[in-house]
PDB file of C-alpha atoms and ligand atoms in Angstrom:
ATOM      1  CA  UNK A   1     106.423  61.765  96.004  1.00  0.00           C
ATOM      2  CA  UNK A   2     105.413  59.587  93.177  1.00  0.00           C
ATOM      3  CA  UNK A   3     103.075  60.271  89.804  1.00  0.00           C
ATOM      4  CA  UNK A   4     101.279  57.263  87.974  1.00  0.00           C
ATOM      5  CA  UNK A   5     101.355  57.777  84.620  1.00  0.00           C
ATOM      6  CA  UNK A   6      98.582  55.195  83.308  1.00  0.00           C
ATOM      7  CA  UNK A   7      99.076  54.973  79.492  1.00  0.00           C
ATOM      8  CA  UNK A   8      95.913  53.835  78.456  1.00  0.00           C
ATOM      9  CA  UNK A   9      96.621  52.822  74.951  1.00  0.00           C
ATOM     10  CA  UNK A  10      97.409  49.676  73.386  1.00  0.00           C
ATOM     11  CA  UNK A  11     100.224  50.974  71.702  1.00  0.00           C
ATOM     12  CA  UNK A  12     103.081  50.849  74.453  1.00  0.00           C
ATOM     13  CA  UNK A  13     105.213  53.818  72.535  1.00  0.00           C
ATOM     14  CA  UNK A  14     102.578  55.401  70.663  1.00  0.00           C
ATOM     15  CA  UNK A  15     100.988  58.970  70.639  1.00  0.00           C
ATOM     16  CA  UNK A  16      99.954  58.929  74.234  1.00  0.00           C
ATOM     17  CA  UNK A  17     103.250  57.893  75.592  1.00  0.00           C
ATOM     18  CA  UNK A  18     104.618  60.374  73.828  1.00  0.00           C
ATOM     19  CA  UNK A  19     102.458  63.281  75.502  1.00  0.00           C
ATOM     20  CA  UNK A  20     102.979  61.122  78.662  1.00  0.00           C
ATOM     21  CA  UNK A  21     106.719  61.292  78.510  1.00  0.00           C
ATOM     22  CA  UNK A  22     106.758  64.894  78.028  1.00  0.00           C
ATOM     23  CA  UNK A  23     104.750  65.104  81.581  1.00  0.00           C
ATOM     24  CA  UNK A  24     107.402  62.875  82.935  1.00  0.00           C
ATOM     25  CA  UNK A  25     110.545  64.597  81.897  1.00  0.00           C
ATOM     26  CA  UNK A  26     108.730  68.051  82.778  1.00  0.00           C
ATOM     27  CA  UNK A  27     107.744  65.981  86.162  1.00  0.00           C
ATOM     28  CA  UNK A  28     111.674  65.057  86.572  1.00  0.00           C
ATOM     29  CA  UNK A  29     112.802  69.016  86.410  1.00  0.00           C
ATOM     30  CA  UNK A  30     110.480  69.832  89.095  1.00  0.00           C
ATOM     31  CA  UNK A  31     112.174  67.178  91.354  1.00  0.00           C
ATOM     32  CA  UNK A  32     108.253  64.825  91.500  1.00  0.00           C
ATOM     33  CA  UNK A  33     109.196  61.166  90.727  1.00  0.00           C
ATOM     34  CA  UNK A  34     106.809  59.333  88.306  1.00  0.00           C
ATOM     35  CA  UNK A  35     106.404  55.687  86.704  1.00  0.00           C
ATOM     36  CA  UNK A  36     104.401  54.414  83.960  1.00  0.00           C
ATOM     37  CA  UNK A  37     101.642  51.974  83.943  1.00  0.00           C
ATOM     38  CA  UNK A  38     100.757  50.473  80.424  1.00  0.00           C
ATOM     39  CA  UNK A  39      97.132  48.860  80.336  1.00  0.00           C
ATOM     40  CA  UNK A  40      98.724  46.481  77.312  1.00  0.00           C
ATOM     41  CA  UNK A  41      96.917  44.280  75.193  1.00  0.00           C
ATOM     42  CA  UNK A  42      95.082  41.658  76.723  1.00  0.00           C
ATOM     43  CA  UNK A  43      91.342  41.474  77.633  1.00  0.00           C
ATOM     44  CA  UNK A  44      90.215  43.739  80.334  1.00  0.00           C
ATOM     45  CA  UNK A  45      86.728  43.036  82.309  1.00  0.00           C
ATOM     46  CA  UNK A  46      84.281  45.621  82.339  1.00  0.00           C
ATOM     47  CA  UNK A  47      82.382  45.801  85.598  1.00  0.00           C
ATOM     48  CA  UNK A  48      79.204  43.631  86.449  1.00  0.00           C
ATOM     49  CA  UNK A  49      78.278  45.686  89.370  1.00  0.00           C
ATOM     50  CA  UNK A  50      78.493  42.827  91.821  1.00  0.00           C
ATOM     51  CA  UNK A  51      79.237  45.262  94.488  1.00  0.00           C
ATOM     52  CA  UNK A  52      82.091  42.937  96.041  1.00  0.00           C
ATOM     53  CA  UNK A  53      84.742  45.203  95.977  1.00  0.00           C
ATOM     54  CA  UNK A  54      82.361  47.592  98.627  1.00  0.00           C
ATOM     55  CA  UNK A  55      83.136  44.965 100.779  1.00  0.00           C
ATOM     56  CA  UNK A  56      86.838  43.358 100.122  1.00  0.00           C
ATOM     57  CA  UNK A  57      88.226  46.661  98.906  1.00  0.00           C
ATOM     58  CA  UNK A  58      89.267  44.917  95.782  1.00  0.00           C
ATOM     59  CA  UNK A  59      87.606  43.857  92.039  1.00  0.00           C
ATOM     60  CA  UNK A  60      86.721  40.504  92.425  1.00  0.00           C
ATOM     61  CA  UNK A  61      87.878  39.761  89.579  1.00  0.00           C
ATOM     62  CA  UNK A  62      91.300  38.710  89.618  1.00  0.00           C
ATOM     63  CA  UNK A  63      92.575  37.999  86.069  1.00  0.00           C
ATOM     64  CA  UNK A  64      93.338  41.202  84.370  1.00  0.00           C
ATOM     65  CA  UNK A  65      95.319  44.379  85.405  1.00  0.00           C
ATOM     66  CA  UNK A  66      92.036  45.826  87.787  1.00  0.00           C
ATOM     67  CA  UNK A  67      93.773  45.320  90.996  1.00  0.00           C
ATOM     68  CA  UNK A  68      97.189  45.602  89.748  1.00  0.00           C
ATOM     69  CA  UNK A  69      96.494  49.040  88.767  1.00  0.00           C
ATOM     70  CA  UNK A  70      94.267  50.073  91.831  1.00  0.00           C
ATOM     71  CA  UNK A  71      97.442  49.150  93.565  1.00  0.00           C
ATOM     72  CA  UNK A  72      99.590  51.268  91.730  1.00  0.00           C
ATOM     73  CA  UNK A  73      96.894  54.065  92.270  1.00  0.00           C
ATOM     74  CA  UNK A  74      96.993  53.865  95.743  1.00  0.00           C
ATOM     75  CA  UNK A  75     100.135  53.441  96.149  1.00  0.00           C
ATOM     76  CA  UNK A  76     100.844  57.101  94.027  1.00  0.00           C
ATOM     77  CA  UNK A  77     100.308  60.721  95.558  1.00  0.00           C
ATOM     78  CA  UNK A  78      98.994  61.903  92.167  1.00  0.00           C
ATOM     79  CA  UNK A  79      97.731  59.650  89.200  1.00  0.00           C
ATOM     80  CA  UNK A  80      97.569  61.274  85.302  1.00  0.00           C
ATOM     81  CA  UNK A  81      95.370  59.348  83.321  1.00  0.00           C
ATOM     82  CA  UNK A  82      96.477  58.970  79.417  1.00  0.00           C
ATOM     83  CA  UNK A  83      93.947  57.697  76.455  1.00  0.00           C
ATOM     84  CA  UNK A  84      94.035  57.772  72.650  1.00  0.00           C
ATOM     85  CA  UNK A  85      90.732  58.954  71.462  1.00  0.00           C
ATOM     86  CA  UNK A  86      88.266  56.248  69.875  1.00  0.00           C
ATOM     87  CA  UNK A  87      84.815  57.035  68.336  1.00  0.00           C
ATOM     88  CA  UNK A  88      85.219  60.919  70.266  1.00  0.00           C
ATOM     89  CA  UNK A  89      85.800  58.886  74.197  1.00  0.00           C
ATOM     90  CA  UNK A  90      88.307  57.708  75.689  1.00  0.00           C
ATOM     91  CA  UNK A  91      89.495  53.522  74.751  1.00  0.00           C
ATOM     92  CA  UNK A  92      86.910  51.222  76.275  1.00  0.00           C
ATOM     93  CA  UNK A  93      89.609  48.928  77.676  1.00  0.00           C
ATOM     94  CA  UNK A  94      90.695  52.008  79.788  1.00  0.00           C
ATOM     95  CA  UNK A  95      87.035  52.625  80.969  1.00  0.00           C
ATOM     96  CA  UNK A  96      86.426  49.078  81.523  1.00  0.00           C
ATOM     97  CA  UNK A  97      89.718  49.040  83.923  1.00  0.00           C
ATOM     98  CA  UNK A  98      88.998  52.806  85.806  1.00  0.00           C
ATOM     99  CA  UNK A  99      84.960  51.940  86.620  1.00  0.00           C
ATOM    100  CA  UNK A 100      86.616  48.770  88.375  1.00  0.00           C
ATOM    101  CA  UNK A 101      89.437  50.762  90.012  1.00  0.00           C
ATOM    102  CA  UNK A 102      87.261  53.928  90.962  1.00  0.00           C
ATOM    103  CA  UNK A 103      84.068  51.780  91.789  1.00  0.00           C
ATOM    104  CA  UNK A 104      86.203  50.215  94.508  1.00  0.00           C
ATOM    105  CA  UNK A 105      87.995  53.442  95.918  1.00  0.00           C
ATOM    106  CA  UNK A 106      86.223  56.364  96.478  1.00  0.00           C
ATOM    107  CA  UNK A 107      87.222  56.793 100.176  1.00  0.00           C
ATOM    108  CA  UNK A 108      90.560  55.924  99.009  1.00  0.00           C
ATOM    109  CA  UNK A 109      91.529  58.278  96.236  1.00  0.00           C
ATOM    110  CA  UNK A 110      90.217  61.380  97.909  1.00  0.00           C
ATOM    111  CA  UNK A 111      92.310  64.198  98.119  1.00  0.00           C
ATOM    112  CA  UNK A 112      94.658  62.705  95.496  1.00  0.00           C
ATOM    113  CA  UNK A 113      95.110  65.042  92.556  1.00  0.00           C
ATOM    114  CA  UNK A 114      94.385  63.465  89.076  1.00  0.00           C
ATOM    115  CA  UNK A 115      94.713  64.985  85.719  1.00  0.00           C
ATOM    116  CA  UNK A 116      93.982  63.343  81.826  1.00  0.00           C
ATOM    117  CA  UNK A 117      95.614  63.729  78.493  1.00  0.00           C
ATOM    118  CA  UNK A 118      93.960  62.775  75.334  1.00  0.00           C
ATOM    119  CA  UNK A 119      95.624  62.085  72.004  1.00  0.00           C
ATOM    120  CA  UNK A 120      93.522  62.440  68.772  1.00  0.00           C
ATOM    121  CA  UNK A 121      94.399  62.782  65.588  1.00  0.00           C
ATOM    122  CA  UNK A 122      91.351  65.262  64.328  1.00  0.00           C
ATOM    123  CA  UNK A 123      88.246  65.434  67.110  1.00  0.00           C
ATOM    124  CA  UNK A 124      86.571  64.082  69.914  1.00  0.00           C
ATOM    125  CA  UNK A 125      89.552  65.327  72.431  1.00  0.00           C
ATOM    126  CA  UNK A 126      87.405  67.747  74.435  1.00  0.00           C
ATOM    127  CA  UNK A 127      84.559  64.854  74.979  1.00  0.00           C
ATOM    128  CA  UNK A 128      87.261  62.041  75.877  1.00  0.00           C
ATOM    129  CA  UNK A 129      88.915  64.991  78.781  1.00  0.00           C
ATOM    130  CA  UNK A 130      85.526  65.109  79.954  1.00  0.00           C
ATOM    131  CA  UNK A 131      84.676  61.943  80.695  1.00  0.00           C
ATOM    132  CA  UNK A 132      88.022  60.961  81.610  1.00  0.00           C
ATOM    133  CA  UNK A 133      87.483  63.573  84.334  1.00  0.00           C
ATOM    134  CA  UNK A 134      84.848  63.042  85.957  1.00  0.00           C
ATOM    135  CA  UNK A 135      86.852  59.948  87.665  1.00  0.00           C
ATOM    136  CA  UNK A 136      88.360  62.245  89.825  1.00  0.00           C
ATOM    137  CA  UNK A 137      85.558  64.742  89.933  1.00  0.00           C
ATOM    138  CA  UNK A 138      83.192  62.050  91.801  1.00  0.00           C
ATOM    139  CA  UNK A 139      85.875  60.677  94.109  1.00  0.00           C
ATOM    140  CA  UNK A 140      86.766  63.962  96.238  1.00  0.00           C
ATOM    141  CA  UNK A 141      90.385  64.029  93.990  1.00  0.00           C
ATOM    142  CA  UNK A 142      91.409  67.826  93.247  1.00  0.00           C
ATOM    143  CA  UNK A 143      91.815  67.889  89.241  1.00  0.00           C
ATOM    144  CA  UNK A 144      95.271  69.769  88.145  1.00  0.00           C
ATOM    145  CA  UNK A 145      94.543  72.076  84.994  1.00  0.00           C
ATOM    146  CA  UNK A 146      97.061  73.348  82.124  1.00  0.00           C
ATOM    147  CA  UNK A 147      96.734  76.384  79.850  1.00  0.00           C
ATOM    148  CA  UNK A 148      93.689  74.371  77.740  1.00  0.00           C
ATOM    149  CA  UNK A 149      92.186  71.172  78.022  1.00  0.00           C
ATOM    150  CA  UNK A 150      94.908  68.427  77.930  1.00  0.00           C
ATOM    151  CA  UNK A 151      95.159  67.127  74.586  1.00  0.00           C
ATOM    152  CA  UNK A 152      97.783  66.502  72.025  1.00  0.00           C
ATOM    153  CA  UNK A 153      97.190  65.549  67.981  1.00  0.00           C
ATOM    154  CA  UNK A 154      98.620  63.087  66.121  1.00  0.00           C
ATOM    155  CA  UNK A 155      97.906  59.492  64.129  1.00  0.00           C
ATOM    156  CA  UNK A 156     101.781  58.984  64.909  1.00  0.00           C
ATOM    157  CA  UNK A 157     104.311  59.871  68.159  1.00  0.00           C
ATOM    158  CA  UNK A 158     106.472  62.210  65.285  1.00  0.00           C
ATOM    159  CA  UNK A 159     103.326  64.104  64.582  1.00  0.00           C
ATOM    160  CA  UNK A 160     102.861  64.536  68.450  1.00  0.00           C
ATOM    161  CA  UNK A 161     106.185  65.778  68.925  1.00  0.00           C
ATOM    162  CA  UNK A 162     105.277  68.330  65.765  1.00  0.00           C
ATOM    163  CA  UNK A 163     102.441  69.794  68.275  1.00  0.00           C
ATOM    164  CA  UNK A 164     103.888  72.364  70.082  1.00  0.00           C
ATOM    165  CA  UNK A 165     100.882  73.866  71.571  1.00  0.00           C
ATOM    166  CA  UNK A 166      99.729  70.077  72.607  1.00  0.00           C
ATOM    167  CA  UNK A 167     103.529  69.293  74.445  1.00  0.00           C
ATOM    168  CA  UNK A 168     103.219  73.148  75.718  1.00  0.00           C
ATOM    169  CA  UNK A 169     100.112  71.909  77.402  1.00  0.00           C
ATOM    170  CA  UNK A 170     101.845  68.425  78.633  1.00  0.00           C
ATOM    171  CA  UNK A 171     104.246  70.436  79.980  1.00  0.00           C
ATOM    172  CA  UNK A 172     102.584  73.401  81.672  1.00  0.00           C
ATOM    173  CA  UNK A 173      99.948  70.422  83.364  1.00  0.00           C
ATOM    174  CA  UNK A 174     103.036  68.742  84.969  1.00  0.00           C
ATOM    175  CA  UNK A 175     104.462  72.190  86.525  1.00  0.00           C
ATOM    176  CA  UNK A 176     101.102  72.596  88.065  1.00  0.00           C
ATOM    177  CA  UNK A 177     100.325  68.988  89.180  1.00  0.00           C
ATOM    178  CA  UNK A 178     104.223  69.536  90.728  1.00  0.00           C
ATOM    179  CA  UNK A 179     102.976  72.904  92.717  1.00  0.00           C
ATOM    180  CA  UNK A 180     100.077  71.264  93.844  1.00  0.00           C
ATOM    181  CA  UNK A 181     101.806  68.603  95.517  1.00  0.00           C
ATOM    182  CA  UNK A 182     103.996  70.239  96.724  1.00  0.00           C
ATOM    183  CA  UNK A 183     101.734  72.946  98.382  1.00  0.00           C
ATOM    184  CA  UNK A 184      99.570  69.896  99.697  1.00  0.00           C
ATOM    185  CA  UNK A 185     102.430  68.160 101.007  1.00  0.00           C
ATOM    186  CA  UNK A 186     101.865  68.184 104.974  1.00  0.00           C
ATOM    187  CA  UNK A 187      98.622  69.671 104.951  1.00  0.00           C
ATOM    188  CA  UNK A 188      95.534  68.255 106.778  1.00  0.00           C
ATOM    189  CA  UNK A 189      93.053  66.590 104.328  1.00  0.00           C
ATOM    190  CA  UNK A 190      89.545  67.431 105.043  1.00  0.00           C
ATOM    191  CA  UNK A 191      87.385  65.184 106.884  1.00  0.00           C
ATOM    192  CA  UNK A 192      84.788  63.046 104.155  1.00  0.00           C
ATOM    193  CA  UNK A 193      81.245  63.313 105.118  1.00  0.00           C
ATOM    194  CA  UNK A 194      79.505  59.751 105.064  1.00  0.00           C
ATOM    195  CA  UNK A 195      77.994  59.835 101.571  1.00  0.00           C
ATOM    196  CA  UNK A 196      74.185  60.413 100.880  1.00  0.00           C
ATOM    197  CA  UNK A 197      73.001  58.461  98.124  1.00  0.00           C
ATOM    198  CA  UNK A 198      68.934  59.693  97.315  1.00  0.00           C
ATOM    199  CA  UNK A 199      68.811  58.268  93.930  1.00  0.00           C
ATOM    200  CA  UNK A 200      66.931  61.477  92.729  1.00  0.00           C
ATOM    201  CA  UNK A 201      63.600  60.052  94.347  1.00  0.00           C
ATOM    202  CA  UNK A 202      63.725  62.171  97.305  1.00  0.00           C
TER     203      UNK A 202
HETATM  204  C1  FMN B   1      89.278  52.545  67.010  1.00  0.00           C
HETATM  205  C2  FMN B   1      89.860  53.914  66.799  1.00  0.00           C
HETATM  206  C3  FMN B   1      89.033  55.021  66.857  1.00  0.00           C
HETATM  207  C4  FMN B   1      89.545  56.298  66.672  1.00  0.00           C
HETATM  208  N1  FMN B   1      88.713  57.368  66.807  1.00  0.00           N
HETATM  209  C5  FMN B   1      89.210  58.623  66.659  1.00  0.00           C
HETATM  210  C6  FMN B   1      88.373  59.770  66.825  1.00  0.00           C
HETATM  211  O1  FMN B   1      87.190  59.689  67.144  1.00  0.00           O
HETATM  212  N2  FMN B   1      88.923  60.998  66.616  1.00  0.00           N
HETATM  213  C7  FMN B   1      90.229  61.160  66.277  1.00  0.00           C
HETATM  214  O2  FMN B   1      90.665  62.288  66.102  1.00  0.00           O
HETATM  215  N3  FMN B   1      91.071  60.096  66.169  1.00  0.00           N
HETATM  216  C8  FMN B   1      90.601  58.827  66.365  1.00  0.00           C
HETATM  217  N4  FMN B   1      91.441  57.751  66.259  1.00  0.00           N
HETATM  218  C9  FMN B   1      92.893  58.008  66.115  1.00  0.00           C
HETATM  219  C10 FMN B   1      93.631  57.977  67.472  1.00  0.00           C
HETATM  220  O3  FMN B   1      92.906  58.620  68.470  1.00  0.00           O
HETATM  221  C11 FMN B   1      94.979  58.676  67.381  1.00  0.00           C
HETATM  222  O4  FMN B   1      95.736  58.145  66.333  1.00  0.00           O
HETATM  223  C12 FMN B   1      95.753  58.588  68.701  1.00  0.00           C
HETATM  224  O5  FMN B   1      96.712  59.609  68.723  1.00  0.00           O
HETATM  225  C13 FMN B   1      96.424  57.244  68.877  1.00  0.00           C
HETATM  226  O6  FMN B   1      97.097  57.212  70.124  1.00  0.00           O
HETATM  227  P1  FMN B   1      98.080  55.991  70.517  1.00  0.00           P
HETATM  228  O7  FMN B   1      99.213  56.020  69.541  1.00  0.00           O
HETATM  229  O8  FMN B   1      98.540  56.277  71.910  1.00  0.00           O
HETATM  230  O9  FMN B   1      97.286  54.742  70.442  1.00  0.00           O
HETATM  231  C14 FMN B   1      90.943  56.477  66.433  1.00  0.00           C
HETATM  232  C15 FMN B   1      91.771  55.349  66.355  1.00  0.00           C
HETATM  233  C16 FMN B   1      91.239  54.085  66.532  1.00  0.00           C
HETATM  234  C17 FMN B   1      92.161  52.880  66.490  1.00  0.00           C
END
């Protein structure tokens, strides 16, 4: 079994690395591999909602990390999404890159579980989880939980490693996202209902 471990920060070793890694070594104890996935530094597309990918099963736009990383997603049994927290949300290159991924997927994804860690230095963490969430929440994925929303604080990856509570919680959401695979492992996935889309009109 395999986690993604999308670190969704420009910084390649920064603060949410650093609440990553504590996933992944807590990840390696309970026997679940896991690899990282670094968005880096270059331009990422946001989505123009050409609707291509309904049809090809990919972004059609090939020059960024889009399908790259929907790869990698598929490709995982469990995916943990990591962003620093910008302006109280998640980084827009990381949104820009998961409405192309999840746009294309929902089929796809279900029934994989997902879970997101913030990094902040002061606020905005609770708002960022939130929205980071509700990726899985609309795409049939079971979300693994911790002992408190998933969050560590810190301007610097030393300051991370000073929050206790915040690498508690890292470590705690990796035991769980381990027991849930585990317990899933050979089980029957239910059967998706064709969706129903009434645009709130009727
Ligand atoms: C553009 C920008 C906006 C930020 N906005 C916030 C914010 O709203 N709240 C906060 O607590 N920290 C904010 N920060 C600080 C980062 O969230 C924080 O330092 C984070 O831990 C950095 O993670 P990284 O090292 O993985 O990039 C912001 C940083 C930047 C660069």
């Amino acid at each position: 079994m395999k986690v993604l471990l999308v670190n969704g920060s420009p910084n390649k070793k920064g603060c949410t690395f650093t609440a990553l890694s504590e996933v992944k070594n807590q990840l390696e104890k309970e026997g679940i591999d896991s690899e990282f996935f670094w968005i880096g530094t270059k331009p990422i597309r946001g989505c123009i909602g050409c609707r291509k990918c309904k049809s090809t099963g990919v972004c059609a736009f090939d020059d960024d990390i889009a399908n790259e990383l929907l790869q990698k997603c598929l490709e995982s049994d469990a995916i943990v999404i990591g962003s620093p927290v910008y302006y109280a949300g998640p980084n827009g290159a990381l949104c820009a890159v998961l409405d192309r991924v999840f746009f294309s997927s929902v089929e796809r994804f279900a029934h994989k579980p997902g879970a997101c860690v913030v990094s902040c230095r002061r606020g905005g963490a609770s708002s960022s989880f939130d929205r980071l969430n509700k990726y899985f929440t609309i795409s049939n994925m079971p979300v693994v939980s911790s002992r408190y929303w998933n969050s560590v604080h810190g301007n610097t990856p030393d300051e991370v490693k000073q929050d206790l509570e915040g690498l508690q919680v890292m470590r705690t959401l990796a035991k769980n996202l381990a027991w849930m695979l585990n317990s899933i492992k050979n089980q029957e996935k239910p059967k998706l209902e064709v969706g129903i889309n009434t645009n709130f009109i009727r």
